[in-house]
Amino acid sequence: MAGVVKVTTAQEKNLAPVMANTNAIAQVAPSPAPPNNSLPALVPLPQSLKSLPGEALTKLETLVFPANLWAEAQYLAAEIAQQTGKNLSLVKADQTAGAPAGALVLSWSTTPLAAEGYRLQVQSSAMTLVAQDKAGFIHGMQTILQLLPLQKGKAWKIPALEIEDHPRFAYRGMHLDVVRHLFSVDYIKQFIDYLCHHKMNTFHWHLTDDQGWRIEMKAYPKLNTIGSYRAETLVGHFKDQPAVYDGQRYGGYYTQKEIKEIVAYAALRQINIIPEIDIPGHSRAAIAAYPELSTQPDTVWNVATTWGMYNRQNNVLAPKPATFQFLETVFTELMALFPSPYIHLGGDECSKLWWKQDPKTQDFIAQNKLGNETGLQTYFIEYVGRFLQTKGRKAIGWHEIAEGKLDTATLIMNWGNEKTAAQCLQKGFSIIQTPGKPLYFDHYQSLDPKDSLAIHGYNPLEAVYRFDPVPPGMNRSNKILGAQANVWTEYMGHAQKVNYMVFPRMTALSEVLWSGPGKDYGAFLQRLESQSIPRYGYWNASWFKDYRKWDLSKKPAN
Ligand code: ACM
């Protein structure tokens, strides 16, 4: 990563003891507890899991795979070796007549399966994984890894069973903000591994905002030399008075080479990365680098050092030829790095104040008959949306972009509530659900005043588990593509804090998205404890431990 000036922030040092108070840091990887019946505890719960007659499988020696699954087979063999210490021999074979003894066989399905689905059969002598797309194989591999011991050298005993499995929703994602705080390339890969393990398929990477520009841009180098660094960072909570700053320069960005490496890493794991460049608001880092793109070109803007800029500090792009040229160039560079069919252009919390105050912006609104500032917001989104379309991509943005009369080909990410979701559906949009309650993982998961600092709110594990992306009575459910949780990192100065905030809530979300309705929270907690928590330990990831205490029976004061 280019020029990370300071990764250990003062905030991070302050937070560490608070996290220790809640006993959140994993010390050792505990072994999975034995499941309380003969069927293994799997998360997310498969659509169908049944016992087969016969003895358990106790030994695997070879991994047999068709040539066109070479990379996936290597991935699985490496994961198995790392987890169990067992090195399987890799055997390329396009056709297998039955599974040879001691083999784990990957085989393309000859009968139709649901998209991303797989079928797994375990018998005393062999294991067979069948799928019809690479995603199905990758998801089935995660199930295999859950069936194997999470400890090197431990004996295997996998009961004979059959699993038929596929996801409930096509879009299953996690977002990560790398602007407010920056995370290493290794951690981004680790985060992608977390998604993959949870059978998710989308990583929404929030790359630009008021507090920094985190992607290398060749055509506009000042985005990096100026826009990627802030002079200092707010300490403590945004609402604390007086505001205190740490006085330390902070920043950096991912080079294009690193981004290509991360995209390839994710692709093998069947994770699509949707990059986000947030416009036309949330653009303070861009206008700090290029003030001529702002409504006050003679101003020297700083890269924001505080949080929550909405209506408080100017952070919008001005509508002028230089800005539209900038947008075309930046999104062209972005598309060259990310193959994603969808490109996120933000569009949230665009303050109208600075456009109202600027006579040139008002002239632009009048000349283009946009009516008002909301019309201008739509103009920006449709301008970039059309540009993306000419390159075969589609625009996605936060739900505020649907305020005006926007082309319904745009995909909407609803971070509001059921009402905003219903409004978008009514207008004919397809949506992805990311409601603040309960899918903002920057909110507290307890009401303990000693809990590690978070933005506000109470989104406990149980609320996430009980969330349904399709609320009762909502029609047009086929237009709800799925959901994701958002991880804004104002109060997450280091990777273990991110882990603490996402685990175990991400595990609950994975089951919401994969397994479908009719879920049993008590049974989930048992599977979480026998399957997922040992794996957090295996990953050396911290997690929030008091989830049983902090359930939905506890209510915030107001
Ligand atoms: C958002 O939380 N402003 C998308």
Tab-separated table of C-alpha atoms and ligand atoms in Angstrom, residues 175 180 206 209 276 278 282 344 346 348-349 398-400 413 415 434 440 442 486 488, ligand 1:
chain	number	residue	atom	x	y	z
A	175	HIS	CA	-19.392	-3.412	2.749
A	180	ARG	CA	-12.197	6.734	7.684
A	206	HIS	CA	-16.091	2.112	-0.187
A	209	ASP	CA	-15.101	9.998	0.804
A	276	GLU	CA	-17.630	2.817	-4.835
A	278	ASP	CA	-18.980	8.515	-3.830
A	282	HIS	CA	-18.934	13.149	0.015
A	344	HIS	CA	-21.319	2.157	-7.155
A	346	GLY	CA	-22.594	6.705	-3.952
A	348	ASP	CA	-25.945	9.614	-0.442
A	349	GLU	CA	-26.213	12.661	1.792
A	398	TRP	CA	-27.610	4.794	-2.175
A	399	HIS	CA	-31.374	5.316	-1.980
A	400	GLU	CA	-31.249	9.131	-1.951
A	413	MET	CA	-29.089	0.307	-2.163
A	415	TRP	CA	-29.883	2.258	3.803
A	434	THR	CA	-28.881	-2.389	3.863
A	440	TYR	CA	-25.218	-1.105	10.170
A	442	ASP	CA	-20.994	0.364	13.135
A	486	ASN	CA	-22.329	-1.863	6.116
A	488	TRP	CA	-18.316	2.411	8.391
B	1	ACM	C1	-24.803	6.190	4.291
B	1	ACM	O1	-24.841	5.632	5.400
B	1	ACM	N1	-24.639	7.505	4.195
B	1	ACM	C2	-24.964	5.431	3.066
